[in-house]
Coordinates of C-alpha atoms and ligand atoms in Angstrom, one line a residue:
Chain Z
M1 CA 11.4 35.6 4.1
S2 CA 11.4 37.3 0.8
G3 CA 8.6 36.9 -1.6
S4 CA 10.2 34.6 -3.9
T5 CA 11.3 32.0 -1.4
I6 CA 8.9 29.1 -1.2
L7 CA 10.8 27.0 1.2
E8 CA 12.9 27.9 4.2
V9 CA 14.7 25.2 6.3
N10 CA 15.8 27.2 9.3
N11 CA 18.5 25.6 11.5
I12 CA 16.9 22.3 12.0
S13 CA 17.9 19.4 14.1
V14 CA 16.7 16.0 13.4
V15 CA 16.8 13.0 15.9
Y16 CA 15.8 9.4 15.2
S17 CA 14.2 7.3 17.9
D18 CA 14.8 10.0 20.4
V19 CA 18.5 9.4 20.7
I20 CA 20.3 9.3 17.3
Q21 CA 21.0 12.9 16.1
V22 CA 21.4 13.1 12.5
L23 CA 21.1 16.8 11.5
K24 CA 22.7 19.5 13.5
G25 CA 21.4 22.7 12.5
V26 CA 20.7 22.6 8.7
S27 CA 19.5 25.7 7.0
L28 CA 18.6 26.1 3.3
M29 CA 16.2 28.0 1.0
V30 CA 14.4 27.2 -2.2
E31 CA 13.5 30.1 -4.4
R32 CA 10.3 29.7 -6.5
H33 CA 10.8 28.1 -9.9
S34 CA 14.5 27.3 -9.2
I35 CA 16.5 24.0 -9.0
V36 CA 18.6 23.7 -5.9
S37 CA 21.1 20.9 -5.4
L38 CA 21.9 19.3 -2.0
L39 CA 25.3 17.4 -2.4
G40 CA 27.3 15.4 0.1
S41 CA 29.0 11.9 0.9
N42 CA 27.1 8.9 2.0
G43 CA 25.4 9.4 5.4
A44 CA 25.7 13.2 5.3
G45 CA 22.0 13.5 6.1
K46 CA 20.7 14.4 2.6
T47 CA 17.8 11.9 2.7
T48 CA 17.0 12.9 6.2
T49 CA 16.7 16.5 5.3
L50 CA 14.3 15.7 2.5
K51 CA 12.2 13.5 4.8
A52 CA 12.1 16.3 7.3
I53 CA 10.5 18.6 4.6
S54 CA 8.1 16.0 3.4
G55 CA 7.1 14.7 6.6
L56 CA 8.2 11.2 6.0
L57 CA 10.5 11.1 9.0
K58 CA 7.5 10.5 11.2
P59 CA 6.7 6.9 10.1
E60 CA 10.5 6.2 10.6
N61 CA 10.4 7.5 14.2
G62 CA 12.3 10.6 13.5
R63 CA 11.5 14.2 14.6
V64 CA 12.6 17.8 14.0
T65 CA 13.7 18.7 17.5
D66 CA 14.9 22.2 16.9
G67 CA 14.6 25.0 14.2
M68 CA 11.7 25.6 11.7
I69 CA 10.7 24.4 8.3
I70 CA 8.7 27.1 6.6
Y71 CA 6.6 26.7 3.4
H72 CA 4.7 29.6 2.0
D73 CA 5.2 31.5 5.3
E74 CA 3.8 28.8 7.4
P75 CA 5.6 26.2 9.6
I76 CA 5.3 22.5 8.3
H77 CA 7.7 20.6 10.4
N78 CA 6.6 17.5 12.1
Q79 CA 3.3 17.6 10.1
V80 CA 2.0 14.2 8.7
P81 CA 2.9 13.5 5.0
E82 CA -1.0 13.5 4.3
V83 CA -0.9 17.0 5.1
I84 CA 2.3 18.2 3.5
T85 CA 1.6 16.4 0.2
R86 CA -1.6 18.1 -0.1
R87 CA 0.1 21.5 0.4
G88 CA 2.2 20.9 -2.8
I89 CA 5.5 19.0 -1.7
I90 CA 6.1 15.7 -3.2
Q91 CA 9.2 13.6 -2.5
V92 CA 10.6 11.0 -4.9
L93 CA 12.2 8.4 -2.7
E94 CA 15.7 7.2 -3.0
G95 CA 16.0 3.8 -4.7
R96 CA 12.9 4.4 -6.8
Q97 CA 10.3 2.3 -4.8
P98 CA 7.7 1.6 -7.6
F99 CA 4.6 -0.4 -6.8
K100 CA 5.8 -3.6 -8.3
Y101 CA 2.5 -5.3 -8.7
L102 CA 0.7 -2.4 -10.2
T103 CA 1.0 -1.6 -13.9
V104 CA 2.8 1.6 -15.1
E105 CA -0.5 3.4 -15.5
E106 CA -1.8 2.3 -12.2
N107 CA 1.4 3.6 -10.6
L108 CA 0.8 7.0 -12.2
I109 CA -2.8 7.0 -11.1
V110 CA -1.7 6.7 -7.3
G111 CA -0.1 10.0 -8.0
T112 CA -3.7 11.5 -8.0
A113 CA -4.4 10.4 -4.5
I114 CA -4.2 13.9 -3.0
R115 CA -6.9 15.1 -5.4
W116 CA -9.1 11.9 -5.4
G117 CA -12.2 12.2 -7.4
K118 CA -10.9 14.9 -9.8
P119 CA -10.3 14.1 -13.5
Y120 CA -6.7 13.1 -14.5
K121 CA -6.7 12.1 -18.2
K122 CA -5.1 15.4 -19.2
D123 CA -2.3 14.9 -16.7
L124 CA -1.6 11.2 -17.8
E125 CA -1.1 12.7 -21.4
L126 CA 1.3 15.3 -20.1
I127 CA 3.2 12.6 -18.2
Y128 CA 3.4 10.4 -21.4
H129 CA 4.6 13.5 -23.3
Y130 CA 7.5 13.9 -21.0
F131 CA 8.2 10.2 -20.7
P132 CA 7.3 8.6 -24.0
A133 CA 8.9 5.3 -22.9
L134 CA 6.1 4.9 -20.3
L135 CA 3.3 5.2 -22.7
E136 CA 4.8 2.0 -24.6
R137 CA 4.8 0.2 -21.2
R138 CA 1.7 1.4 -19.6
K139 CA 0.1 -1.9 -19.3
I140 CA 3.2 -3.8 -18.0
L141 CA 3.7 -4.4 -14.3
A142 CA 6.2 -2.0 -12.9
G143 CA 8.2 -4.8 -11.4
Y144 CA 9.3 -5.7 -14.8
C145 CA 10.5 -2.2 -15.9
S146 CA 14.1 -1.4 -16.4
G147 CA 16.0 1.0 -13.9
G148 CA 15.7 3.9 -16.3
E149 CA 12.0 3.3 -16.9
L150 CA 11.3 3.1 -13.1
Q151 CA 13.1 6.4 -12.5
M152 CA 10.8 8.0 -15.2
L153 CA 7.8 6.2 -13.6
V154 CA 8.5 7.4 -10.1
M155 CA 9.0 10.9 -11.4
G156 CA 6.0 10.9 -13.5
R157 CA 4.0 9.4 -10.5
A158 CA 5.1 12.3 -8.4
L159 CA 4.2 14.9 -11.2
M160 CA 0.7 13.4 -11.3
A161 CA 0.2 15.2 -8.0
K162 CA 1.1 18.5 -9.5
P163 CA 3.6 19.4 -7.0
E164 CA 4.7 23.0 -6.5
L165 CA 7.9 21.7 -4.9
L166 CA 9.5 18.3 -6.0
L167 CA 12.0 16.7 -3.8
L168 CA 14.3 14.2 -5.8
D169 CA 16.4 11.8 -4.1
E170 CA 19.3 10.5 -6.1
P171 CA 17.4 10.2 -9.4
S172 CA 20.7 9.0 -11.2
L173 CA 21.5 6.1 -8.8
G174 CA 22.6 3.1 -10.7
L175 CA 21.7 4.4 -14.1
A176 CA 23.9 4.2 -17.3
P177 CA 25.5 7.5 -18.3
M178 CA 23.1 7.9 -21.3
V179 CA 20.0 7.5 -19.3
V180 CA 21.3 9.8 -16.5
D181 CA 21.8 12.6 -19.2
E182 CA 18.2 12.0 -20.4
I183 CA 16.8 12.1 -16.9
F184 CA 18.6 15.3 -16.0
Q185 CA 17.4 16.9 -19.2
I186 CA 13.8 16.0 -18.4
I187 CA 14.3 17.4 -14.9
R188 CA 15.4 20.8 -16.4
K189 CA 12.5 20.6 -18.8
I190 CA 10.0 20.1 -16.1
N191 CA 11.4 23.0 -14.1
E192 CA 11.3 25.3 -17.1
E193 CA 7.9 24.3 -18.6
Q194 CA 5.8 23.4 -15.5
K195 CA 7.5 26.0 -13.2
T196 CA 8.0 23.3 -10.6
S197 CA 10.7 24.2 -7.9
I198 CA 13.1 21.3 -7.4
L199 CA 15.3 20.3 -4.4
L200 CA 17.7 17.7 -5.9
V201 CA 19.8 15.4 -3.9
E202 CA 22.6 13.9 -5.8
Q203 CA 26.0 12.0 -5.6
N204 CA 26.5 13.0 -9.3
A205 CA 27.5 16.5 -8.2
N206 CA 28.8 17.5 -11.6
M207 CA 25.5 16.8 -13.4
A208 CA 23.4 18.1 -10.6
L209 CA 25.2 21.4 -10.4
H210 CA 25.1 21.7 -14.2
I211 CA 21.2 22.0 -14.3
S212 CA 20.9 23.8 -10.8
H213 CA 20.6 27.4 -9.9
Y214 CA 21.9 27.1 -6.5
G215 CA 23.8 24.5 -4.4
Y216 CA 24.5 23.3 -0.9
V217 CA 27.1 20.8 0.3
M218 CA 26.3 18.8 3.4
E219 CA 28.9 17.0 5.6
N220 CA 28.1 15.1 8.8
G221 CA 24.7 16.6 9.4
K222 CA 25.6 20.2 8.7
I223 CA 25.8 22.4 5.7
V224 CA 29.4 23.3 5.0
M225 CA 29.1 25.3 1.9
E226 CA 26.5 27.0 -0.4
G227 CA 26.4 29.3 -3.3
P228 CA 25.2 29.7 -6.9
A229 CA 25.9 26.5 -8.7
R230 CA 28.7 28.1 -10.8
S231 CA 30.6 29.0 -7.8
I232 CA 30.3 25.6 -6.3
V233 CA 31.6 24.0 -9.5
E234 CA 34.7 26.2 -9.5
N235 CA 35.5 25.7 -5.9
P236 CA 38.7 23.9 -5.7
D237 CA 37.8 21.8 -2.8
I238 CA 34.6 20.6 -4.3
R239 CA 36.4 19.8 -7.6
E240 CA 38.7 17.7 -5.5
F241 CA 36.4 15.9 -3.3
Y242 CA 33.1 15.7 -5.1
L243 CA 33.8 15.9 -8.7
G244 CA 36.9 13.7 -8.5
M245 CA 39.1 16.2 -10.3
S246 CA 42.2 18.0 -9.1
A247 CA 42.2 21.6 -9.0
S248 CA 43.7 21.8 -12.4
G249 CA 40.8 20.2 -13.9
Q250 CA 42.2 16.8 -14.8
S251 CA 40.6 13.6 -13.4
K252 CA 42.5 12.4 -10.4
S253 CA 44.7 9.6 -10.5
Y254 CA 44.5 6.6 -8.1
K255 CA 47.7 7.8 -6.5
D256 CA 45.8 10.6 -4.8
V257 CA 42.9 8.6 -3.7
K258 CA 44.0 8.6 0.0
S259 CA 42.7 12.1 0.5
Y260 CA 39.4 11.1 -1.1
R261 CA 39.2 8.2 1.3
R262 CA 39.9 10.4 4.3
R263 CA 37.2 12.6 3.3
K264 CA 34.6 9.8 3.1
R265 CA 35.2 8.6 6.7
W266 CA 31.5 9.0 7.5
L267 CA 30.5 6.3 5.1
Chain X
M1 CA -24.4 -39.1 -11.5
S2 CA -27.0 -36.6 -10.4
F3 CA -25.7 -37.0 -6.8
F4 CA -22.2 -36.0 -8.2
F5 CA -23.7 -32.8 -9.7
Q6 CA -25.6 -32.1 -6.5
L7 CA -22.5 -32.3 -4.5
L8 CA -20.5 -30.2 -7.2
I9 CA -23.0 -27.4 -6.9
N10 CA -23.2 -27.5 -3.1
G11 CA -19.5 -27.5 -2.9
I12 CA -19.1 -24.5 -5.3
S13 CA -21.7 -22.5 -3.4
L14 CA -20.1 -23.3 -0.1
G15 CA -16.7 -22.6 -1.7
F16 CA -17.7 -19.2 -2.8
L17 CA -18.8 -18.3 0.7
Y18 CA -15.4 -19.5 2.2
G19 CA -13.4 -17.9 -0.5
L20 CA -15.3 -14.4 -0.1
S21 CA -14.8 -14.5 3.6
A22 CA -11.1 -15.5 3.1
M23 CA -10.6 -12.6 0.6
G24 CA -11.7 -10.3 3.5
F25 CA -9.0 -11.9 5.6
V26 CA -6.5 -11.6 2.9
M27 CA -7.3 -7.9 2.3
I28 CA -6.4 -7.0 5.9
F29 CA -3.3 -8.9 5.8
K30 CA -2.2 -7.4 2.5
S31 CA -2.8 -3.9 3.5
S32 CA -1.5 -4.0 7.0
S33 CA 0.2 -7.5 7.6
V34 CA -2.3 -8.2 10.4
L35 CA -3.7 -11.6 10.8
N36 CA -7.3 -11.2 12.0
F37 CA -8.1 -13.9 14.6
A38 CA -11.5 -12.4 15.1
H39 CA -12.6 -13.3 11.5
G40 CA -14.9 -16.2 12.5
E41 CA -16.6 -13.8 15.2
L42 CA -17.3 -11.2 12.4
I43 CA -19.0 -14.0 10.4
A44 CA -21.1 -14.9 13.4
L45 CA -21.8 -11.3 14.1
G46 CA -23.2 -10.7 10.7
A47 CA -25.5 -13.8 11.1
F48 CA -26.8 -12.7 14.4
F49 CA -27.2 -9.1 13.3
F50 CA -29.5 -10.2 10.5
L51 CA -31.3 -12.4 12.8
A52 CA -32.1 -9.6 15.2
L53 CA -33.2 -7.5 12.3
V54 CA -35.5 -10.2 10.9
T55 CA -37.0 -11.4 14.1
W56 CA -36.9 -8.6 16.7
A57 CA -37.0 -5.6 14.4
Q58 CA -39.4 -7.4 12.0
L59 CA -37.7 -5.6 9.0
P60 CA -38.4 -6.9 5.4
I61 CA -35.8 -9.3 4.4
A62 CA -34.2 -7.2 1.7
I63 CA -33.8 -4.2 3.9
A64 CA -32.6 -6.3 6.9
F65 CA -29.9 -7.8 4.6
L66 CA -28.8 -4.4 3.4
V67 CA -28.8 -3.0 6.9
T68 CA -26.7 -5.9 7.9
L69 CA -24.2 -5.3 5.3
A70 CA -24.0 -1.5 6.2
G71 CA -23.8 -2.4 9.8
C72 CA -20.9 -4.9 9.3
F73 CA -19.2 -2.3 7.1
A74 CA -19.5 0.3 9.9
L75 CA -18.4 -2.2 12.5
G76 CA -15.2 -3.1 10.6
F77 CA -14.5 0.6 10.3
L78 CA -15.0 1.2 13.9
I79 CA -12.8 -1.7 15.0
E80 CA -9.9 -0.2 13.1
R81 CA -10.5 3.2 14.4
I82 CA -11.0 2.3 18.0
F83 CA -8.9 -0.7 18.7
L84 CA -6.1 -1.0 16.0
R85 CA -5.2 2.6 15.2
P86 CA -3.7 3.3 18.7
L87 CA -1.4 0.4 18.1
I88 CA 0.1 1.7 14.9
G89 CA 3.8 1.6 15.1
E90 CA 3.8 -1.2 17.8
P91 CA 5.2 -4.6 17.0
L92 CA 2.9 -6.7 14.8
I93 CA 2.5 -9.4 17.4
Y94 CA 0.7 -6.9 19.8
V95 CA -1.8 -6.2 17.1
I96 CA -2.4 -9.8 16.3
M97 CA -2.9 -10.5 20.0
L98 CA -5.4 -7.7 20.0
T99 CA -7.6 -9.5 17.3
V100 CA -7.5 -12.6 19.6
G101 CA -8.7 -10.4 22.4
L102 CA -11.5 -9.1 20.1
A103 CA -12.5 -12.5 19.2
A104 CA -13.0 -13.5 22.8
M105 CA -14.9 -10.2 23.5
F106 CA -17.2 -10.6 20.6
K107 CA -17.9 -14.2 21.3
G108 CA -18.7 -13.5 24.8
L109 CA -21.1 -10.7 23.8
M110 CA -22.9 -13.0 21.4
L111 CA -23.2 -15.7 24.0
L112 CA -24.6 -13.1 26.4
I113 CA -27.2 -11.9 24.0
W114 CA -28.2 -14.9 22.0
G115 CA -27.0 -17.9 24.2
G116 CA -25.3 -20.9 22.8
N117 CA -28.2 -22.7 21.4
L118 CA -28.9 -23.3 17.5
Q119 CA -31.2 -20.8 16.3
T120 CA -32.8 -20.5 12.8
Y121 CA -34.0 -17.8 10.5
P122 CA -37.6 -17.9 9.4
D123 CA -38.1 -19.5 6.1
F124 CA -37.9 -16.6 3.7
L125 CA -36.3 -17.5 0.5
P126 CA -38.5 -17.4 -2.5
G127 CA -39.4 -20.8 -4.1
F128 CA -38.0 -19.9 -7.4
L129 CA -34.6 -20.1 -6.0
T130 CA -35.1 -23.8 -5.8
L131 CA -33.6 -25.2 -9.0
Q132 CA -34.8 -28.4 -10.4
W133 CA -33.7 -30.5 -13.2
D134 CA -34.5 -34.1 -13.3
I135 CA -33.8 -35.4 -9.9
L136 CA -31.2 -32.8 -9.5
N137 CA -32.4 -30.5 -6.8
I138 CA -30.6 -27.4 -5.6
P139 CA -31.9 -26.0 -2.3
P140 CA -32.6 -22.3 -2.3
A141 CA -29.9 -21.3 0.2
Y142 CA -27.2 -22.8 -2.2
S143 CA -28.5 -20.9 -5.2
A144 CA -28.7 -17.8 -3.1
A145 CA -25.0 -18.4 -2.0
L146 CA -24.1 -18.9 -5.6
I147 CA -25.7 -15.7 -6.8
L148 CA -24.3 -13.6 -3.9
G149 CA -20.8 -15.1 -4.3
V150 CA -20.6 -14.2 -8.0
T151 CA -22.0 -10.8 -7.5
F152 CA -19.7 -9.8 -4.7
L153 CA -16.8 -11.1 -6.4
T154 CA -17.6 -9.1 -9.6
V155 CA -18.1 -6.1 -7.6
F156 CA -14.9 -6.3 -5.7
G157 CA -12.9 -7.3 -8.7
L158 CA -14.0 -4.3 -10.6
F159 CA -13.4 -2.1 -7.6
F160 CA -9.8 -3.2 -7.0
K161 CA -9.0 -3.4 -10.7
Y162 CA -10.5 -0.1 -12.0
S163 CA -11.5 2.3 -9.2
P164 CA -8.9 4.7 -8.1
Q165 CA -9.8 4.0 -4.4
G166 CA -9.2 0.2 -5.2
I167 CA -5.8 1.1 -6.9
F168 CA -4.8 3.2 -3.8
M169 CA -5.6 0.2 -1.7
R170 CA -3.5 -2.1 -3.8
S171 CA -0.6 0.5 -3.7
V172 CA -0.6 0.5 0.1
A173 CA -0.4 -3.2 0.0
D174 CA 2.5 -3.0 -2.6
N175 CA 4.7 -0.5 -1.0
Q176 CA 3.4 1.5 2.0
K177 CA 6.3 4.0 2.1
A178 CA 5.9 4.9 -1.5
A179 CA 2.1 5.3 -1.0
L180 CA 2.6 7.6 1.9
S181 CA 5.0 9.7 -0.1
L182 CA 2.3 10.4 -2.6
G183 CA -0.2 11.3 0.1
V184 CA -2.2 8.2 0.0
H185 CA -4.3 8.1 3.4
V186 CA -2.7 4.9 4.5
Q187 CA -4.8 4.7 7.7
R188 CA -8.0 5.3 5.7
V189 CA -6.9 2.4 3.6
F190 CA -6.5 0.1 6.7
A191 CA -9.9 1.1 7.8
L192 CA -11.6 0.5 4.5
S193 CA -10.0 -2.9 4.3
W194 CA -11.4 -3.8 7.8
A195 CA -14.8 -2.5 6.7
I196 CA -14.9 -4.5 3.5
A197 CA -13.6 -7.6 5.3
A198 CA -16.3 -7.2 7.9
L199 CA -18.9 -6.7 5.2
V200 CA -18.0 -9.9 3.2
A201 CA -17.7 -11.9 6.5
G202 CA -21.1 -10.7 7.6
M203 CA -22.5 -11.6 4.2
S204 CA -21.1 -15.1 4.4
G205 CA -22.3 -15.5 7.9
V206 CA -25.9 -14.7 6.8
V207 CA -25.9 -17.4 4.1
L208 CA -24.0 -20.0 6.2
G209 CA -26.7 -19.2 8.9
I210 CA -29.4 -20.0 6.3
I211 CA -27.7 -23.2 5.3
N212 CA -26.6 -24.6 8.7
G213 CA -28.5 -22.5 11.3
I214 CA -27.0 -20.0 13.6
N215 CA -24.8 -20.9 16.4
V216 CA -22.0 -18.9 17.9
H217 CA -19.5 -21.8 18.2
D218 CA -20.2 -23.3 14.8
L219 CA -20.2 -19.9 12.9
S220 CA -17.0 -18.6 14.6
S221 CA -15.2 -21.9 14.0
I222 CA -15.8 -21.3 10.3
G223 CA -13.2 -18.4 10.9
L224 CA -10.7 -21.1 11.4
K225 CA -11.5 -22.6 7.9
V226 CA -10.2 -19.3 6.6
F227 CA -6.7 -20.7 7.4
P228 CA -6.5 -23.6 5.1
V229 CA -8.4 -21.5 2.4
V230 CA -5.9 -18.7 2.6
I231 CA -2.8 -20.9 2.8
L232 CA -4.0 -22.8 -0.2
G233 CA -4.5 -19.7 -2.1
G234 CA -1.5 -17.9 -0.8
L235 CA -1.7 -15.3 2.0
D236 CA -1.3 -12.4 -0.4
S237 CA -3.6 -13.3 -3.3
L238 CA -7.2 -12.2 -3.5
S239 CA -8.1 -14.4 -6.4
G240 CA -6.2 -17.2 -4.7
A241 CA -8.5 -16.9 -1.9
I242 CA -11.5 -17.4 -3.9
I243 CA -9.9 -20.5 -5.6
G244 CA -8.7 -21.8 -2.3
G245 CA -12.3 -21.4 -1.0
L246 CA -13.7 -23.4 -4.0
I247 CA -11.2 -26.1 -3.4
I248 CA -11.9 -26.5 0.2
G249 CA -15.8 -26.2 -0.3
L250 CA -15.7 -28.9 -2.9
L251 CA -13.3 -31.2 -0.8
E252 CA -15.7 -30.9 2.1
T253 CA -18.8 -31.7 0.3
F254 CA -17.3 -34.6 -1.7
T255 CA -15.7 -36.1 1.4
G256 CA -19.1 -35.7 3.1
G257 CA -21.0 -37.1 0.3
Y258 CA -19.0 -40.1 -0.9
L259 CA -16.8 -40.9 2.2
D260 CA -18.1 -40.1 5.5
P261 CA -19.7 -36.9 6.9
S262 CA -17.4 -37.0 9.9
L263 CA -14.4 -36.8 7.7
R264 CA -15.6 -33.5 6.2
D265 CA -13.6 -31.4 8.5
V266 CA -10.5 -33.4 8.4
I267 CA -9.9 -34.1 4.7
P268 CA -9.4 -30.5 3.8
Y269 CA -6.6 -30.0 6.4
L270 CA -4.9 -33.2 5.2
V271 CA -4.9 -31.9 1.6
L272 CA -3.6 -28.7 3.0
V273 CA -0.6 -30.2 4.6
L274 CA 0.2 -32.0 1.3
I275 CA 0.0 -29.0 -0.9
L276 CA 2.1 -27.0 1.7
M277 CA 4.8 -29.7 1.6
V278 CA 4.9 -29.1 -2.3
R279 CA 4.4 -25.4 -2.5
P280 CA 5.1 -23.6 0.7
Y281 CA 3.8 -20.2 -0.5
G282 CA 0.4 -21.8 -1.5
L283 CA -1.0 -22.6 -4.9
F284 CA -1.5 -18.9 -6.0
G285 CA 0.8 -17.1 -3.8
L286 CA 2.7 -14.1 -5.4
V287 CA 6.0 -15.0 -6.8
E288 CA 8.3 -12.3 -5.8
I289 CA 9.3 -10.1 -8.8
E290 CA 13.0 -10.4 -8.5
R291 CA 14.1 -7.7 -10.8
V292 CA 14.2 -4.0 -9.4
Ligands
ATP1 N1 15.5 5.6 10.5 C1 16.7 5.9 11.0 N2 17.0 5.6 12.1 C2 18.2 5.8 12.7 N3 19.2 6.3 11.9 C3 19.0 6.6 10.7 C4 17.8 6.3 10.1 N4 17.8 6.8 8.9 C5 19.1 7.3 8.6 N5 19.8 7.2 9.7 C6 21.2 7.6 10.0 O1 21.2 8.9 9.6 C7 22.5 9.2 8.9 C8 22.3 10.0 7.7 O2 21.3 9.2 6.8 P1 20.7 9.8 5.3 O3 20.1 8.7 4.7 O4 20.1 11.0 5.6 O5 22.1 10.0 4.5 P2 22.3 10.5 3.0 O6 23.1 11.7 3.0 O7 21.0 10.4 2.3 O8 23.2 9.2 2.6 P3 23.3 8.4 1.2 O9 24.1 9.2 0.3 O10 24.0 7.2 1.5 O11 21.9 8.2 0.8 C9 23.1 7.8 8.6 O12 24.2 7.8 9.5 C10 22.1 6.9 8.8 O13 22.6 5.7 9.5
MG2 MG1 20.2 9.2 0.9

């Protein structure tokens, strides 16, 4: 492993409940301080890949049966999340998952669980600096926040843990285009200013590749393509199947939608 | 009129005890969805543990009380560690059956050691706890209950509202998966909620023992009273548990005082059924936040 790689997923297989095989030999790498996108259609196994890294497979009765996950030169696969979070990997779950009956600020404080007892006032200020909307709402129950605010909240909550590697699962899910823009700008800013490495799972391939350095495309539990983000954006297959454009760059018309449907057969 | 106030104060004192021990029950339920059927036995264990410390070990009262609290806390912690933790991931009904088994075990153990007869503590409450105005006369046990109730309530209220550990505990009750993703020690939270539940149960047991005497059957059947209290307050609301406790405590003393002592244990359940018909999620149950 080269010195600038912090995470290496090496040919892993993941099985749920001892019988359902979901990942069939996935390999990827995250370089220090970089943003890496992991793209793919529904059910491809993106979330499963993130959970394998963060240890959250375990409570769902999933297991890495083959291959290795190496973080800072040490294997971490099949460890419990309590250990992996303390080593600096935090996953932001799909569908946001706020603590609904806790206030916005209390949600953020839960992010300090891995360094319980240490002061966190400065870190709160930093989060409010990145997400000013949260400062206004700090005393409100999270359950009453809007989708955009919640996305900021769960990202802020994860940042309170000062992760070295942040795993983001579909941050743009169900948000208005303007808000999506804002979220992606903040992700880029956090990467640049806090030097946080980010593994970003997205359906919104265009946006994700735009802020990423490197990208992977998954299909049916396998990586089918990888490369620098630019090269993926320019790949004609990807343009057609993930960015919804024909090779010439125009948006596809509904007439051509059949091939798209064919491609999504794992839905 | 003074009879009324007398009953009112007795009812409130009793209600605080019910409410506090129900709070322990709710805490376990909120964090791990387990209904603890051994709750009454924990109450009784607290009372007997204190009895042993006072009579056999001859410890000074204050120290015996603190040791009882610490012992109950440790016991709750150990129960989770030894009996519940191996069942994590198993269907909930097994865990609940396990608490039924624990209840039988503890009860048998207490019967073995102390027998089934009524025992009493030596008279130790200081005279200044007897409050007297006019013909109104509050026995020291009730003022002690009141003081302890308010103290514990304040301490736990502050703990859950402001301390990080309290916030972590609420986060587990709220969304376990998200708490896990942030590295919260979920199992430690389970253990802590058992420990706190056993502590408040044991404390209630001591005071109830002072008021009614100590008997395995009577004290552990108070565990059953947790159900109307908790259902009244809503299974998932800590403050609801306290208010539910006050309502049941007041209903009991007023029924006993004005109607018939033998109705004491019936009326609360009647009211319970009526309230549940109108508000099935209890008076203070969390109303689900729909948004999100
Ligand atoms: N706990 C589980 N037990 C069994 N099968 C599971 C479990 N979680 C996911 N799967 C299966 O694994 C496959 C991949 O799921 P995963 O959530 O990783 O996909 P994804 O790429 O994140 O999809 P999406 O874009 O819809 O979020 C799916 O077929 C899903 O049904
Ligand atoms: Mg997913």
